[in-house]
Amino acid sequence: MHGRPRKPAKPEDESASAARAEALRALQSQFFSNHHNKVYTDEALQLSGRLIEQNPEFYTAWNYRKLVVQQNLDRCSESDPDALKSIIDQELRLVEIALRQNFKSYGAWHHRKWVLSKGHSVLDREMKLLKQFQLLDPRNFHAWNYRRFVAALLNRSDEEELEYTREMVENNFSNYSAWHNRSVLLSNLMKKKAEGFFPKAKVLNNEYEHVHDAIFTDPDDQSGWFYYTWLLDQTVKTDAPLLVSSWPAHGSSVILSRNRHSSDCSSSPFDSFRSDSGTVPLLIYFNQAVEGVNSSSITIESSFCTKDLIWKPVLQNNSQLSQVWVTHIKFPNAKSHSSEVYQLKVSVGPTQGIISASGFDYSHPTQFAFKVCVRPIETEPAEKQGEDIILWTDENFHAFQTQYQELHEVVPVDQQSVNDVHEPTASNWRAETIAKEIALFRELVSEINCKIGKLTLARLLTAHDVILSPCTSKMFHSDEVLQLYIDLIKLDPSHSQYYKDEHSLVFLQKVTSNRESLLRHCFSHKNLASSSIGNHICLRLNNLSLSRMGSVEKLLWVRMLDLSHNELHSIEGLEAMQLLSRLNLSNNKLGSFTALGPLKQLKLLQVLDISYNEIGAHSIDTTRYQCSTPLSHTEEASWNSEEIGTGGAGVKGYWEAFLIFKSMSLTQLVTLGNAISGENFKSFVVMFVPTLEWLDGDKLH
Amino acid sequence: MGELAAEKHVQFILSVEKKKDSLEAVAMEHLRMNGAYWGLTTLDLLGKIQVLALFNKIDVLDVDKVASYKQIKSKRNKKILLNLIFNSDVAALQNKDGSFSGDMWGEIDTRFSYIAILCLALLHRLNKINVEKAVNYITHLNFDLPMPTAVFCCVGALAITGSLHHIDKDLLGWWLCERQVNSGDILIKSKAKPGGLNGRPEKLPDVCYSWWVLSSLVMIDRVHWIDKEKLVKFILDCQDIENGGISDRPDDAVDVYHTYFGVAGLSLLEYPGMKALDPAYALPVDVVNRIILGK
Ligand SMILES: [Zn+2]
């Protein structure tokens, strides 16, 4: 019930409505009796009509009528057009009566479609009727849906329908449905490259003019703004997927060592990687999710055989559509006691096969090259020894004294060499269009304090930076954008978390956009000199009020990451950081174990600190469907068989933790300071994470 | 701010069941099964499902006819009666393009995609349909005329089939969080209070959207983008403190539908003392966990 005032019932009303209830009940029983006994007489049909007039949502009555109409039509011979027409007309009339009673009746609208699909009716009348209805309620979405159905039956062109949306919008700017319909029609026309709808630049520029009328007339009305957002998206997005970054990066050198005590990698300017089996991961990161990454769409030139590599999507679920892909390259054993250097050249997309979610081919074949220096095995692998506990307090870190030059090998920032400038001519109009819009909106927000105007300006500025450097995202405007988000937090406090999240993303883009700013966050950890994780750099992004993680495509090289003392409630995207081995997430706002889902993909992760979060403190788990679990049918409830029997520490109570930890091989874990913490949880962890050496600061065994 | 009048709402739901012959009840005959689901889930979320014992439980709900269904063993399991509408025939209603029809007359809508997937998931029979095609159909819809009801059906179906990665969560999340009406002409014109959620831009806020919009926001992990406190206040303001029940807007007439959606919204907002609701299955979390996880 909508919009009916709350009033106590008066006694006289009650007796009147009791009588009406009885009458209606009688009508219903008679109807059901007819229906069940297949009574299809005119009288019975009329009775069902009376029921529908009172309650247009009564689906069973509509369906009953379809049975009767179908039978009558079958009986009626083609030679008697008048009889056919009267059967159809009767139904159309009833639908009109029903719609006047309840304009949102799904049953009535569908009945009309069904009747029309039988043929025999005059479709022109439908357009007139729609006009009437749309005059009464121009934004009704049933009517718009129905209009699309009739337009298709009438073979009306998308161009004609587009013109209609223009009329509707001109009558009233505040018609969200008309704007939306316009975006759908225009998408179709541009996709088809219909006459007058190509090139895209011209079409979109006209649309910008069109929507300006609406949003500058009444900036507080949201309807046009959503259309504007769609338009901006059309302008910015490149159809074809692009390679954004890789590890190893273009031009880099990696040392592969096989036993941890042999190399002095801590003092080496090179990035190194340790693997007992002699394999090195190769990671590639696209600007959008793609499928079809395999050994034929990606070729690798090297002096040894790298055929038949298996590429896997790096994702929280088992989809084949992913932005990040990984493979593992096995290097030959070094024969002598000297190192062997291998040159590898990777070509992405020389043949077809890599396709975006919306069906666009990877059309900018790209190459990158890197060196791998394989160290010989100097000693027999020592018996595995436990490592010291990793402490994250400030005194364990020190800033780099060394020349930046040394770190350049490890910290790849500019990957411009991976991708040269894409579509130089095409992106010109994009940049020009956006620059024009920026000027316009700077003026608007200087005149009025309009939240959606400011938000749009922030988006325009970000878009402009992305268009000018699609792979490296040089942030020319980041300070202005950050300030806009700070203004928005004050201006529209109800959505402050949205602006904070956006602020975090832009802030991280800024930090990672050049080497100097990134190196300011790079520290050396005192335990790392003797460790096995490769390079000796810890990226510290702690204490920055980050509410969201981003820019991971620039951070694929990171082995040790400190994100503590932020406001993260999600670590979505972190799954791409495949080399990550140590991670500090303490003092954030993670609300559940499912929020740690991305960590399941990090096969090298050994040290994890999740202390002082909000795990177990919330009744509603907002990442329940982000993580692969039996609830989303992406994982079996695998504890049913064995663990439950052997357990006792209660897999049942901690099933989310079980799902996360069972696929990892953590050696150090800190879970203190969460609602879930306690002796029960500790004994559960000890039982189900057998690799663990340190728990909550205590040495196990 | 008032508090949740839980006891009154329980009384209201029971009173609706008692008035089986009122004009309202007769006119809503076609929604009888929905009504049972709304009423029962509300009672469960309020922790009051046991009151049904007073009513010779099954009679009240007219589910005798269908009670033979094997899963209806305990009081709590009755929420599964959603499934009763369908059984293995659901699979036969899937069309070639992956969509689902509501019945033999062929109306196609994402409501039917969601319901089919939900029922089959609860019955552990998702393998009876072509899930890939069903997902494909939904993801290629372009969210035609985004309506929170349709968004919920699409997002819910994608959540249950582990396919949420097809959604641009930031874009959809922003559109959904902008459904919270905090200021503007529409509030001034209608004298509505701030904090409620509407269905589309420039429309009035309505308690039922605290389900459609909120559950979608929870599923895509973007619910922190709205002001939860203000929304809690808006829902509580729509209570009929005297006679129980919740209405679409403050001081309107209450009904079971809005009572359920209001209570469901409060549960998703973590209002103290309530059971948690699963945003995708639209059933209490403990019920979903028991069915799907075997917990
Ligand atoms: Zn409503």
Short mmCIF file of N, CA and C in Angstrom, two decimals, chain A residues 518-625:
data_model
loop_
_atom_site.label_atom_id
_atom_site.label_comp_id
_atom_site.label_asym_id
_atom_site.label_seq_id
_atom_site.Cartn_x
_atom_site.Cartn_y
_atom_site.Cartn_z
N LEU A 518 56.84 7.54 -4.46
CA LEU A 518 56.72 6.15 -4.04
C LEU A 518 57.88 5.77 -3.12
N LEU A 519 59.09 6.23 -3.46
CA LEU A 519 60.26 5.86 -2.66
C LEU A 519 60.19 6.45 -1.25
N ARG A 520 59.43 7.53 -1.10
CA ARG A 520 59.27 8.08 0.24
C ARG A 520 58.55 7.09 1.17
N HIS A 521 57.85 6.13 0.57
CA HIS A 521 57.14 5.14 1.38
C HIS A 521 57.89 3.81 1.44
N CYS A 522 59.07 3.78 0.87
CA CYS A 522 59.84 2.53 0.88
C CYS A 522 60.85 2.54 2.02
N PHE A 523 60.83 1.47 2.81
CA PHE A 523 61.73 1.38 3.96
C PHE A 523 62.45 0.03 3.94
N SER A 524 63.53 0.01 4.65
CA SER A 524 64.24 -1.26 4.80
C SER A 524 63.88 -1.82 6.18
N HIS A 525 63.65 -3.12 6.24
CA HIS A 525 63.29 -3.75 7.51
C HIS A 525 64.48 -4.51 8.03
N LYS A 526 64.71 -4.44 9.32
CA LYS A 526 65.99 -4.96 9.84
C LYS A 526 66.08 -6.48 9.71
N ASN A 527 64.96 -7.18 9.75
CA ASN A 527 65.03 -8.64 9.63
C ASN A 527 65.24 -9.11 8.19
N LEU A 528 65.09 -8.19 7.25
CA LEU A 528 65.01 -8.66 5.87
C LEU A 528 66.34 -9.02 5.26
N ALA A 529 67.42 -8.48 5.80
CA ALA A 529 68.72 -8.73 5.20
C ALA A 529 68.97 -10.23 5.09
N SER A 530 68.55 -10.96 6.10
CA SER A 530 68.84 -12.39 6.08
C SER A 530 67.65 -13.22 5.58
N SER A 531 66.63 -12.55 5.08
CA SER A 531 65.43 -13.30 4.77
C SER A 531 65.41 -13.77 3.32
N SER A 532 64.37 -14.44 3.01
CA SER A 532 64.32 -15.11 1.71
C SER A 532 63.32 -14.47 0.76
N ILE A 533 62.81 -13.31 1.11
CA ILE A 533 61.69 -12.85 0.27
C ILE A 533 62.13 -12.13 -0.99
N GLY A 534 63.42 -11.97 -1.20
CA GLY A 534 63.82 -11.35 -2.45
C GLY A 534 64.41 -9.99 -2.20
N ASN A 535 63.66 -8.96 -2.47
CA ASN A 535 64.24 -7.65 -2.23
C ASN A 535 64.05 -7.25 -0.77
N HIS A 536 64.63 -6.17 -0.40
CA HIS A 536 64.68 -5.80 1.01
C HIS A 536 63.84 -4.56 1.29
N ILE A 537 62.82 -4.39 0.51
CA ILE A 537 62.02 -3.17 0.64
C ILE A 537 60.66 -3.48 1.26
N CYS A 538 60.29 -2.67 2.24
CA CYS A 538 58.93 -2.75 2.73
C CYS A 538 58.21 -1.47 2.31
N LEU A 539 57.10 -1.64 1.63
CA LEU A 539 56.31 -0.47 1.25
C LEU A 539 55.38 -0.14 2.42
N ARG A 540 55.56 1.03 2.98
CA ARG A 540 54.74 1.39 4.15
C ARG A 540 53.70 2.44 3.75
N LEU A 541 52.47 1.98 3.68
CA LEU A 541 51.35 2.89 3.41
C LEU A 541 50.48 2.93 4.67
N ASN A 542 51.14 3.00 5.82
CA ASN A 542 50.41 3.00 7.09
C ASN A 542 50.05 4.42 7.50
N ASN A 543 49.03 4.52 8.35
CA ASN A 543 48.67 5.82 8.91
C ASN A 543 48.32 6.89 7.89
N LEU A 544 47.60 6.51 6.86
CA LEU A 544 47.28 7.46 5.80
C LEU A 544 45.78 7.68 5.66
N SER A 545 44.99 7.19 6.61
CA SER A 545 43.53 7.28 6.55
C SER A 545 42.96 6.64 5.29
N LEU A 546 43.64 5.66 4.75
CA LEU A 546 43.12 5.00 3.55
C LEU A 546 41.88 4.21 3.91
N SER A 547 40.81 4.39 3.16
CA SER A 547 39.63 3.57 3.41
C SER A 547 39.49 2.51 2.32
N ARG A 548 40.37 2.60 1.34
CA ARG A 548 40.26 1.65 0.24
C ARG A 548 41.63 1.48 -0.41
N MET A 549 41.90 0.27 -0.90
CA MET A 549 43.18 0.00 -1.54
C MET A 549 43.03 0.20 -3.05
N GLY A 550 44.08 0.68 -3.69
CA GLY A 550 44.03 0.88 -5.13
C GLY A 550 45.42 0.94 -5.72
N SER A 551 45.47 1.22 -7.01
CA SER A 551 46.74 1.35 -7.74
C SER A 551 47.64 0.13 -7.60
N VAL A 552 47.07 -1.03 -7.36
CA VAL A 552 47.91 -2.23 -7.19
C VAL A 552 48.68 -2.57 -8.46
N GLU A 553 48.21 -2.10 -9.63
CA GLU A 553 48.94 -2.41 -10.86
C GLU A 553 50.35 -1.83 -10.83
N LYS A 554 50.56 -0.83 -9.98
CA LYS A 554 51.89 -0.23 -9.87
C LYS A 554 52.73 -0.93 -8.79
N LEU A 555 52.12 -1.85 -8.09
CA LEU A 555 52.78 -2.40 -6.89
C LEU A 555 53.00 -3.91 -6.99
N LEU A 556 53.05 -4.41 -8.21
CA LEU A 556 53.16 -5.85 -8.39
C LEU A 556 54.48 -6.39 -7.83
N TRP A 557 55.47 -5.53 -7.70
CA TRP A 557 56.81 -5.95 -7.26
C TRP A 557 56.92 -6.09 -5.75
N VAL A 558 55.91 -5.65 -5.00
CA VAL A 558 56.03 -5.53 -3.54
C VAL A 558 55.98 -6.90 -2.86
N ARG A 559 56.94 -7.14 -1.91
CA ARG A 559 56.96 -8.41 -1.15
C ARG A 559 56.47 -8.18 0.28
N MET A 560 56.70 -6.96 0.76
CA MET A 560 56.34 -6.67 2.16
C MET A 560 55.56 -5.36 2.18
N LEU A 561 54.37 -5.41 2.76
CA LEU A 561 53.46 -4.26 2.67
C LEU A 561 52.87 -3.96 4.04
N ASP A 562 52.95 -2.73 4.44
CA ASP A 562 52.37 -2.30 5.72
C ASP A 562 51.19 -1.38 5.45
N LEU A 563 50.00 -1.88 5.71
CA LEU A 563 48.79 -1.07 5.52
C LEU A 563 48.13 -0.76 6.86
N SER A 564 48.89 -0.90 7.94
CA SER A 564 48.27 -0.78 9.26
C SER A 564 47.84 0.66 9.55
N HIS A 565 46.98 0.80 10.55
CA HIS A 565 46.49 2.10 11.00
C HIS A 565 45.87 2.92 9.86
N ASN A 566 45.02 2.27 9.11
CA ASN A 566 44.20 2.95 8.12
C ASN A 566 42.74 2.70 8.45
N GLU A 567 41.86 2.92 7.48
CA GLU A 567 40.43 2.68 7.74
C GLU A 567 39.88 1.68 6.75
N LEU A 568 40.72 0.73 6.35
CA LEU A 568 40.30 -0.23 5.33
C LEU A 568 39.21 -1.14 5.87
N HIS A 569 38.14 -1.28 5.14
CA HIS A 569 37.17 -2.30 5.50
C HIS A 569 37.14 -3.39 4.44
N SER A 570 37.95 -3.19 3.40
CA SER A 570 38.04 -4.18 2.33
C SER A 570 39.46 -4.13 1.76
N ILE A 571 39.94 -5.25 1.24
CA ILE A 571 41.25 -5.24 0.59
C ILE A 571 41.11 -5.75 -0.83
N GLU A 572 39.94 -5.50 -1.40
CA GLU A 572 39.68 -5.87 -2.78
C GLU A 572 40.80 -5.38 -3.69
N GLY A 573 41.28 -6.21 -4.56
CA GLY A 573 42.35 -5.81 -5.48
C GLY A 573 43.72 -6.32 -5.06
N LEU A 574 43.86 -6.60 -3.77
CA LEU A 574 45.17 -7.03 -3.26
C LEU A 574 45.59 -8.39 -3.84
N GLU A 575 44.62 -9.14 -4.35
CA GLU A 575 44.95 -10.45 -4.90
C GLU A 575 45.95 -10.36 -6.05
N ALA A 576 46.04 -9.17 -6.68
CA ALA A 576 46.97 -9.02 -7.81
C ALA A 576 48.42 -9.01 -7.35
N MET A 577 48.66 -8.72 -6.08
CA MET A 577 50.04 -8.59 -5.60
C MET A 577 50.58 -9.98 -5.27
N GLN A 578 50.84 -10.73 -6.32
CA GLN A 578 51.16 -12.15 -6.20
C GLN A 578 52.49 -12.44 -5.50
N LEU A 579 53.37 -11.45 -5.40
CA LEU A 579 54.67 -11.71 -4.77
C LEU A 579 54.64 -11.44 -3.28
N LEU A 580 53.51 -10.94 -2.80
CA LEU A 580 53.42 -10.52 -1.41
C LEU A 580 53.70 -11.68 -0.46
N SER A 581 54.59 -11.41 0.48
CA SER A 581 54.96 -12.45 1.41
C SER A 581 54.72 -12.04 2.87
N ARG A 582 54.76 -10.74 3.13
CA ARG A 582 54.48 -10.21 4.47
C ARG A 582 53.48 -9.07 4.38
N LEU A 583 52.47 -9.13 5.23
CA LEU A 583 51.41 -8.13 5.11
C LEU A 583 50.91 -7.74 6.49
N ASN A 584 50.86 -6.45 6.72
CA ASN A 584 50.33 -5.95 7.98
C ASN A 584 49.03 -5.19 7.73
N LEU A 585 47.93 -5.76 8.24
CA LEU A 585 46.62 -5.12 8.09
C LEU A 585 46.06 -4.69 9.44
N SER A 586 46.92 -4.61 10.45
CA SER A 586 46.39 -4.35 11.79
C SER A 586 45.82 -2.94 11.89
N ASN A 587 44.93 -2.78 12.87
CA ASN A 587 44.29 -1.48 13.11
C ASN A 587 43.58 -0.91 11.89
N ASN A 588 42.72 -1.72 11.30
CA ASN A 588 41.85 -1.26 10.23
C ASN A 588 40.41 -1.58 10.61
N LYS A 589 39.53 -1.59 9.62
CA LYS A 589 38.11 -1.83 9.93
C LYS A 589 37.58 -3.08 9.25
N LEU A 590 38.46 -4.07 9.05
CA LEU A 590 38.00 -5.30 8.41
C LEU A 590 36.97 -5.96 9.31
N GLY A 591 35.81 -6.32 8.74
CA GLY A 591 34.70 -6.74 9.58
C GLY A 591 34.46 -8.23 9.62
N SER A 592 35.19 -9.01 8.82
CA SER A 592 34.92 -10.45 8.79
C SER A 592 36.07 -11.16 8.10
N PHE A 593 36.09 -12.48 8.22
CA PHE A 593 37.13 -13.24 7.52
C PHE A 593 36.93 -13.23 6.01
N THR A 594 35.67 -13.14 5.58
CA THR A 594 35.46 -13.13 4.13
C THR A 594 36.09 -11.89 3.50
N ALA A 595 36.28 -10.83 4.30
CA ALA A 595 36.94 -9.64 3.77
C ALA A 595 38.40 -9.94 3.41
N LEU A 596 38.93 -11.05 3.95
CA LEU A 596 40.31 -11.43 3.64
C LEU A 596 40.38 -12.31 2.40
N GLY A 597 39.25 -12.49 1.72
CA GLY A 597 39.19 -13.36 0.53
C GLY A 597 40.33 -13.17 -0.46
N PRO A 598 40.71 -11.93 -0.79
CA PRO A 598 41.80 -11.76 -1.77
C PRO A 598 43.09 -12.47 -1.37
N LEU A 599 43.30 -12.67 -0.06
CA LEU A 599 44.54 -13.29 0.39
C LEU A 599 44.64 -14.75 -0.03
N LYS A 600 43.49 -15.37 -0.32
CA LYS A 600 43.52 -16.78 -0.74
C LYS A 600 44.35 -16.97 -2.00
N GLN A 601 44.45 -15.90 -2.80
CA GLN A 601 45.20 -15.99 -4.07
C GLN A 601 46.69 -15.78 -3.88
N LEU A 602 47.11 -15.36 -2.69
CA LEU A 602 48.53 -15.00 -2.49
C LEU A 602 49.29 -16.21 -1.96
N LYS A 603 49.81 -17.00 -2.89
CA LYS A 603 50.40 -18.28 -2.51
C LYS A 603 51.71 -18.13 -1.76
N LEU A 604 52.35 -16.95 -1.83
CA LEU A 604 53.64 -16.76 -1.17
C LEU A 604 53.50 -16.10 0.19
N LEU A 605 52.27 -15.77 0.58
CA LEU A 605 52.07 -15.04 1.83
C LEU A 605 52.40 -15.94 3.03
N GLN A 606 53.29 -15.43 3.90
CA GLN A 606 53.69 -16.22 5.07
C GLN A 606 53.40 -15.50 6.38
N VAL A 607 53.55 -14.18 6.34
CA VAL A 607 53.42 -13.41 7.58
C VAL A 607 52.22 -12.48 7.46
N LEU A 608 51.27 -12.60 8.38
CA LEU A 608 50.05 -11.80 8.29
C LEU A 608 49.66 -11.27 9.66
N ASP A 609 49.37 -9.99 9.71
CA ASP A 609 48.90 -9.38 10.95
C ASP A 609 47.52 -8.77 10.70
N ILE A 610 46.51 -9.33 11.35
CA ILE A 610 45.16 -8.77 11.20
C ILE A 610 44.63 -8.31 12.56
N SER A 611 45.55 -7.98 13.46
CA SER A 611 45.12 -7.60 14.80
C SER A 611 44.37 -6.27 14.80
N TYR A 612 43.56 -6.10 15.80
CA TYR A 612 42.80 -4.85 16.00
C TYR A 612 42.00 -4.43 14.78
N ASN A 613 41.19 -5.35 14.32
CA ASN A 613 40.18 -5.04 13.32
C ASN A 613 38.82 -5.31 13.95
N GLU A 614 37.80 -5.48 13.12
CA GLU A 614 36.45 -5.67 13.68
C GLU A 614 35.90 -7.04 13.34
N ILE A 615 36.82 -8.01 13.19
CA ILE A 615 36.38 -9.34 12.77
C ILE A 615 35.56 -9.98 13.88
N GLY A 616 34.34 -10.37 13.52
CA GLY A 616 33.44 -10.99 14.49
C GLY A 616 32.54 -9.98 15.18
N ALA A 617 32.71 -8.70 14.88
CA ALA A 617 31.93 -7.69 15.58
C ALA A 617 30.63 -7.33 14.86
N HIS A 618 30.43 -7.84 13.65
CA HIS A 618 29.26 -7.42 12.88
C HIS A 618 28.29 -8.57 12.61
N SER A 619 27.01 -8.27 12.74
CA SER A 619 26.02 -9.31 12.43
C SER A 619 25.84 -9.44 10.93
N ILE A 620 26.04 -8.35 10.17
CA ILE A 620 25.90 -8.40 8.72
C ILE A 620 27.29 -8.40 8.08
N ASP A 621 27.55 -9.40 7.29
CA ASP A 621 28.86 -9.54 6.65
C ASP A 621 28.76 -9.04 5.21
N THR A 622 29.35 -7.86 4.97
CA THR A 622 29.17 -7.25 3.64
C THR A 622 30.08 -7.86 2.58
N THR A 623 31.02 -8.72 2.99
CA THR A 623 31.86 -9.35 1.97
C THR A 623 31.49 -10.83 1.79
N ARG A 624 30.37 -11.20 2.38
CA ARG A 624 29.90 -12.58 2.29
C ARG A 624 29.83 -13.06 0.84
N TYR A 625 29.47 -12.16 -0.07
CA TYR A 625 29.32 -12.57 -1.47
C TYR A 625 30.46 -12.08 -2.37
#
